[in-house]
PDB file of C-alpha atoms and ligand atoms in Angstrom:
ATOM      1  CA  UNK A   1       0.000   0.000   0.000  1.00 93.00           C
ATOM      2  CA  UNK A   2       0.914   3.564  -0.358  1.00 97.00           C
ATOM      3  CA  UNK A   3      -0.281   6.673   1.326  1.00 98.00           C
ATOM      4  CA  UNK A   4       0.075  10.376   0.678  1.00 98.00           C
ATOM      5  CA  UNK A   5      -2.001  13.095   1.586  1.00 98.00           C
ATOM      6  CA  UNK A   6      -4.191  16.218   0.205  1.00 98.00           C
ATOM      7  CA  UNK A   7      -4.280  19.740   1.875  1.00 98.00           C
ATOM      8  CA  UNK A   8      -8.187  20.769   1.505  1.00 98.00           C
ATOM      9  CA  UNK A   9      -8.558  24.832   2.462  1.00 98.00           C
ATOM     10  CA  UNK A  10     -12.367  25.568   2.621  1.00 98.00           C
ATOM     11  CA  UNK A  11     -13.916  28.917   2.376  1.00 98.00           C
ATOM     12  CA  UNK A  12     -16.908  28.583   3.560  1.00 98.00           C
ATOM     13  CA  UNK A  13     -18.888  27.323   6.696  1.00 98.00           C
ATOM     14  CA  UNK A  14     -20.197  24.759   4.523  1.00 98.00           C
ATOM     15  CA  UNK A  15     -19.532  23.394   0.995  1.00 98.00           C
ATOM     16  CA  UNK A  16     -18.648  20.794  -1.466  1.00 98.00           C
ATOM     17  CA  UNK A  17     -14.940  21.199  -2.727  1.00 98.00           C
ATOM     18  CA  UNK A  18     -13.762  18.960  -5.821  1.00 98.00           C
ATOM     19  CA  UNK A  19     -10.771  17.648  -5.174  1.00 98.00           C
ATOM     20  CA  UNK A  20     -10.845  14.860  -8.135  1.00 98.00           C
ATOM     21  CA  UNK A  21      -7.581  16.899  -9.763  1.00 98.00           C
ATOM     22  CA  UNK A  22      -5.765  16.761  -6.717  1.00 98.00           C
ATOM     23  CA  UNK A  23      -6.678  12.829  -5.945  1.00 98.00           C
ATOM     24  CA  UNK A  24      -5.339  12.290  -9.908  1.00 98.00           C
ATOM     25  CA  UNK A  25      -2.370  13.860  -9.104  1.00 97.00           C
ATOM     26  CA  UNK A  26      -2.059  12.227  -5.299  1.00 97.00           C
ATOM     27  CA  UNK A  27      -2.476   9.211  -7.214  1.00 97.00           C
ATOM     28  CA  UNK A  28       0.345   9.591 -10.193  1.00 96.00           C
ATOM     29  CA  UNK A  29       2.471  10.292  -7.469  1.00 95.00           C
ATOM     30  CA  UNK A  30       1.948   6.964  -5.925  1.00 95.00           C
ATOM     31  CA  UNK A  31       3.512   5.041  -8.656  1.00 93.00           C
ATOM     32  CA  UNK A  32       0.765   2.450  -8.599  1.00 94.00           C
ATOM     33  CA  UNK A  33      -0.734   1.818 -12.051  1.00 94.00           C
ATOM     34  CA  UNK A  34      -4.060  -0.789 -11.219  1.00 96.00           C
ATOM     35  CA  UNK A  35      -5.816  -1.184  -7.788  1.00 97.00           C
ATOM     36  CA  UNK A  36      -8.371   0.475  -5.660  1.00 97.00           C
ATOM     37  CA  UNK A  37      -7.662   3.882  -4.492  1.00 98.00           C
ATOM     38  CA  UNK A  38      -9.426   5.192  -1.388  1.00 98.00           C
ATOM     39  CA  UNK A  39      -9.954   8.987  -0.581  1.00 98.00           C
ATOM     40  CA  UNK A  40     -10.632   9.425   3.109  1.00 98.00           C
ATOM     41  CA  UNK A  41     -10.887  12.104   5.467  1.00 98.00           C
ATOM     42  CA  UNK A  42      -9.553  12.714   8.942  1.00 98.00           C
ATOM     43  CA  UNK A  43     -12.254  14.817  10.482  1.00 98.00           C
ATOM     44  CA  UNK A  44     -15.503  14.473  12.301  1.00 98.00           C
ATOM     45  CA  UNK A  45     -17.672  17.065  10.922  1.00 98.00           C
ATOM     46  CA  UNK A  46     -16.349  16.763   6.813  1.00 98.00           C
ATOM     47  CA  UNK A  47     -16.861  13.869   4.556  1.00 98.00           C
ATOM     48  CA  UNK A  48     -16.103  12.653   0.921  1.00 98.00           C
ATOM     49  CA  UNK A  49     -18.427  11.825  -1.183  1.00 98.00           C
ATOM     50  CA  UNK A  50     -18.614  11.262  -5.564  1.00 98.00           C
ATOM     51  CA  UNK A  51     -21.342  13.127  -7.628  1.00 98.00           C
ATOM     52  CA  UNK A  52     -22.208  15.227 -10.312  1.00 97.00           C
ATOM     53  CA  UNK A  53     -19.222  17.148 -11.982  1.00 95.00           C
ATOM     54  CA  UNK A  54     -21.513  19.551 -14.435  1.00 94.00           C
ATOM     55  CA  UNK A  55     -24.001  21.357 -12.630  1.00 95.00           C
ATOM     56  CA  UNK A  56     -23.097  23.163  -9.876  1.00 94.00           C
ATOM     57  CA  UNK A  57     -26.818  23.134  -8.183  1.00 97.00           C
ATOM     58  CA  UNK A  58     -26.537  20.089  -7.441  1.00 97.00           C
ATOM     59  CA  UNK A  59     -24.185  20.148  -4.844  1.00 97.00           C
ATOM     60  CA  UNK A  60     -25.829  23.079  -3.778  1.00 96.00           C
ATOM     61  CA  UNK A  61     -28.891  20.911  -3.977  1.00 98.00           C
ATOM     62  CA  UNK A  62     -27.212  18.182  -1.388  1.00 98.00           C
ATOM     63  CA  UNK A  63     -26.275  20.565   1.282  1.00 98.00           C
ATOM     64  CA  UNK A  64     -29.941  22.109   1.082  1.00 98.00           C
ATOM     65  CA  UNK A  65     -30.975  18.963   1.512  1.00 98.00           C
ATOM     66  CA  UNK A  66     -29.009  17.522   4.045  1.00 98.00           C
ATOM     67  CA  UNK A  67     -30.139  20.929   6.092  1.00 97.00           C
ATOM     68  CA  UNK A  68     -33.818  20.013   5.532  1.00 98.00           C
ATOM     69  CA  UNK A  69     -33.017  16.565   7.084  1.00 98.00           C
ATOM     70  CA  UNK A  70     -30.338  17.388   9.835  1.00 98.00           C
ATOM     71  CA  UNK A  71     -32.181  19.921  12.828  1.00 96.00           C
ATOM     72  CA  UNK A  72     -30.395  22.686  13.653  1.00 94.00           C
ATOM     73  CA  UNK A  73     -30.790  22.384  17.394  1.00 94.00           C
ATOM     74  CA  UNK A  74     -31.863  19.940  20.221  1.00 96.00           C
ATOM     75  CA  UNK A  75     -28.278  18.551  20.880  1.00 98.00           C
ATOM     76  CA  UNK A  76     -26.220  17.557  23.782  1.00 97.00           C
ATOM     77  CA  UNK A  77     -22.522  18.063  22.477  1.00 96.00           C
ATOM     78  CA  UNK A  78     -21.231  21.287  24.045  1.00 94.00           C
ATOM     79  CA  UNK A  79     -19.488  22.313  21.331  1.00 95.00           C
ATOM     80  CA  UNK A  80     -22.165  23.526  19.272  1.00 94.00           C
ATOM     81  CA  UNK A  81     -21.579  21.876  15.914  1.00 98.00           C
ATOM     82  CA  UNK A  82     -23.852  18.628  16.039  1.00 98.00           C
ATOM     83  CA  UNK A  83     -25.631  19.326  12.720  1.00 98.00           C
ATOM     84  CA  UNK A  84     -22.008  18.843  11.116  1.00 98.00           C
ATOM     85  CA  UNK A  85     -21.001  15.899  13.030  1.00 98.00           C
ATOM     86  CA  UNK A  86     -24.539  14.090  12.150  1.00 98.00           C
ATOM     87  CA  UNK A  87     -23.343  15.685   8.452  1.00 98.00           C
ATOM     88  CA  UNK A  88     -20.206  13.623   8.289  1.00 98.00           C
ATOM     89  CA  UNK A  89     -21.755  10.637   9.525  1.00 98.00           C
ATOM     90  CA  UNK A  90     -24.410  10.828   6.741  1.00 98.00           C
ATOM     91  CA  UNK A  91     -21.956  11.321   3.675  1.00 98.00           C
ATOM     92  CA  UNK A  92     -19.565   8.850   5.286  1.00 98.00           C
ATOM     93  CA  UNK A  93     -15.811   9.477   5.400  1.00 97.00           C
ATOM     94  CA  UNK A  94     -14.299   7.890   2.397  1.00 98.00           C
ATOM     95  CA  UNK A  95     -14.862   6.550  -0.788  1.00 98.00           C
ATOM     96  CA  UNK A  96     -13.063   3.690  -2.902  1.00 98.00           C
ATOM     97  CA  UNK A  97     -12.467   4.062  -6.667  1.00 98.00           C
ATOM     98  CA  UNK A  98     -10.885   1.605  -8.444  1.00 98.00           C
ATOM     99  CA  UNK A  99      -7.347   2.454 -10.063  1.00 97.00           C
ATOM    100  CA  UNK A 100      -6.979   1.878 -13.862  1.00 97.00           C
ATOM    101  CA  UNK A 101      -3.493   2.272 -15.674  1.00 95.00           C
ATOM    102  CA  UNK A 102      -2.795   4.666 -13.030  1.00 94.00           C
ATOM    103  CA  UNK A 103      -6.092   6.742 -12.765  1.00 95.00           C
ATOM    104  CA  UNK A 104      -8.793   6.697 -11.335  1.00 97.00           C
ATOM    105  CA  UNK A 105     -11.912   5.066 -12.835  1.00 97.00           C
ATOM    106  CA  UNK A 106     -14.997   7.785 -12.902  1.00 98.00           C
ATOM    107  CA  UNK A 107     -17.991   8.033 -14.832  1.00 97.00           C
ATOM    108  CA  UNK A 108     -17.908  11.106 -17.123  1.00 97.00           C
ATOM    109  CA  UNK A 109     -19.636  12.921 -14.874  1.00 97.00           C
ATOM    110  CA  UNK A 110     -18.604  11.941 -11.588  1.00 98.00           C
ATOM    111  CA  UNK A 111     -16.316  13.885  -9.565  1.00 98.00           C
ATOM    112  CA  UNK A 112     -14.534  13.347  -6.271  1.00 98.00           C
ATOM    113  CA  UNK A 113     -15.648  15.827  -3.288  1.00 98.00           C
ATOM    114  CA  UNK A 114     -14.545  16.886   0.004  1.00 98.00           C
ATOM    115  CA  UNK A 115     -17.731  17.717   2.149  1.00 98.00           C
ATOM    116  CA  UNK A 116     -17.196  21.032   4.567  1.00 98.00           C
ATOM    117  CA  UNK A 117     -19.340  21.336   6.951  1.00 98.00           C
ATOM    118  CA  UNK A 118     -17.770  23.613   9.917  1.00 98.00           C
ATOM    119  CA  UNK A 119     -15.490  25.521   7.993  1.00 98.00           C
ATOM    120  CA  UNK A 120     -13.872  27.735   7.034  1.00 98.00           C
ATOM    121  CA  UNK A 121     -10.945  25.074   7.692  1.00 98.00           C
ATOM    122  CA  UNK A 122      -7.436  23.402   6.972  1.00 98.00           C
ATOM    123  CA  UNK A 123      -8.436  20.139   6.090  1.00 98.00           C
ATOM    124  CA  UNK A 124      -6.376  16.622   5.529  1.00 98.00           C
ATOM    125  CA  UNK A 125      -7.280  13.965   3.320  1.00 98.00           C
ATOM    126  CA  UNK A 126      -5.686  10.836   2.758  1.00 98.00           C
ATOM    127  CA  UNK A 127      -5.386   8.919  -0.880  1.00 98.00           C
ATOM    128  CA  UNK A 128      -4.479   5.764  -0.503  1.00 98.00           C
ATOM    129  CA  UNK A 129      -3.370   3.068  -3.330  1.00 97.00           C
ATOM    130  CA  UNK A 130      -3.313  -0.708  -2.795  1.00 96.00           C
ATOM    131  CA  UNK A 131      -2.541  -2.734  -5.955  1.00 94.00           C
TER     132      UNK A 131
HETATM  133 ZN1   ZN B 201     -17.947  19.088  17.820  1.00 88.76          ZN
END
C-alpha cells in the first residue's frame, strides 16, 4: 500500500470542494498503475463523497438537503456543531475508486468531493493506493 495526503482549504462554513484533480495527481504520485484507491478524510464534521461534476446546483442541492433533514438544534454536544457531526456521519468518510493504468476510474460525470461542513478550515485527506 501507499499513502500520501491532500491539503483541503475551505472557504466557507459549509460546501462541497472537488478535489478529483488533486486525488489524480495524489495518485500519479503513488507510482501504482491498477488497484483500488481510497480517498478518506480525517475529520468528524467533513466527509467525501462522488457526484455530479456539471451542474453546480446540485451540490448546492445536497447541502440544502441535508439541512432540511439534519435539525439545527436539540443537541447535547457542548461544542455547538452537532448538525455537522450528524453531516459527516451521513456522507460517510471515504470513498473507494478503483485504479486503472494509473487513474482513477470515474464516470464522465462523476467527480470526487470533500464535504465542509464547519469551515472555514485546513483540512487533511488521505489517498491511498493498494494494488
Ligand atoms: Zn464538535
Amino acid at each position: 500500500m501507499a499513502v500520501t495526503e491532500i491539503e483541503v482549504k475551505t472557504g466557507r462554513r459549509e460546501e462541497f470542494v472537488d478535489i478529483t484533480r488533486a486525488v489524480r495527481s495524489a495518485v500519479e504520485d503513488l507510482g501504482i498503475a491498477d488497484g483500488l484507491c481510497t480517498v478518506f478524510c480525517l475529520h468528524t464534521t467533513a466527509g467525501i463523497t462522488i457526484n455530479e461534476n456539471a451542474d453546480p446546483s446540485v451540490r448546492s442541492d445536497i447541502l440544502s438537503a441535508l439541512s432540511r433533514m439534519v435539525p439545527a438544534g436539540g443537541y447535547e454536544h457542548s461544542e455547538g456543531n452537532s448538525p455537522a457531526h450528524v453531516k459527516s456521519t451521513l456522507v460517510g468518510q471515504s470513498i473507494t475508486v478503483p485504479l486503472v493504468g494509473g487513474k482513477p476510474l470515474l464516470g464522465t460525470w462523476q467527480g470526487i468531493y470533500f464535504c465542509e461542513f464547519d469551515g472555514p478550515r485546513r483540512r487533511r485527506v488521505v489517498v491511498s493506493v493498494t494494488s
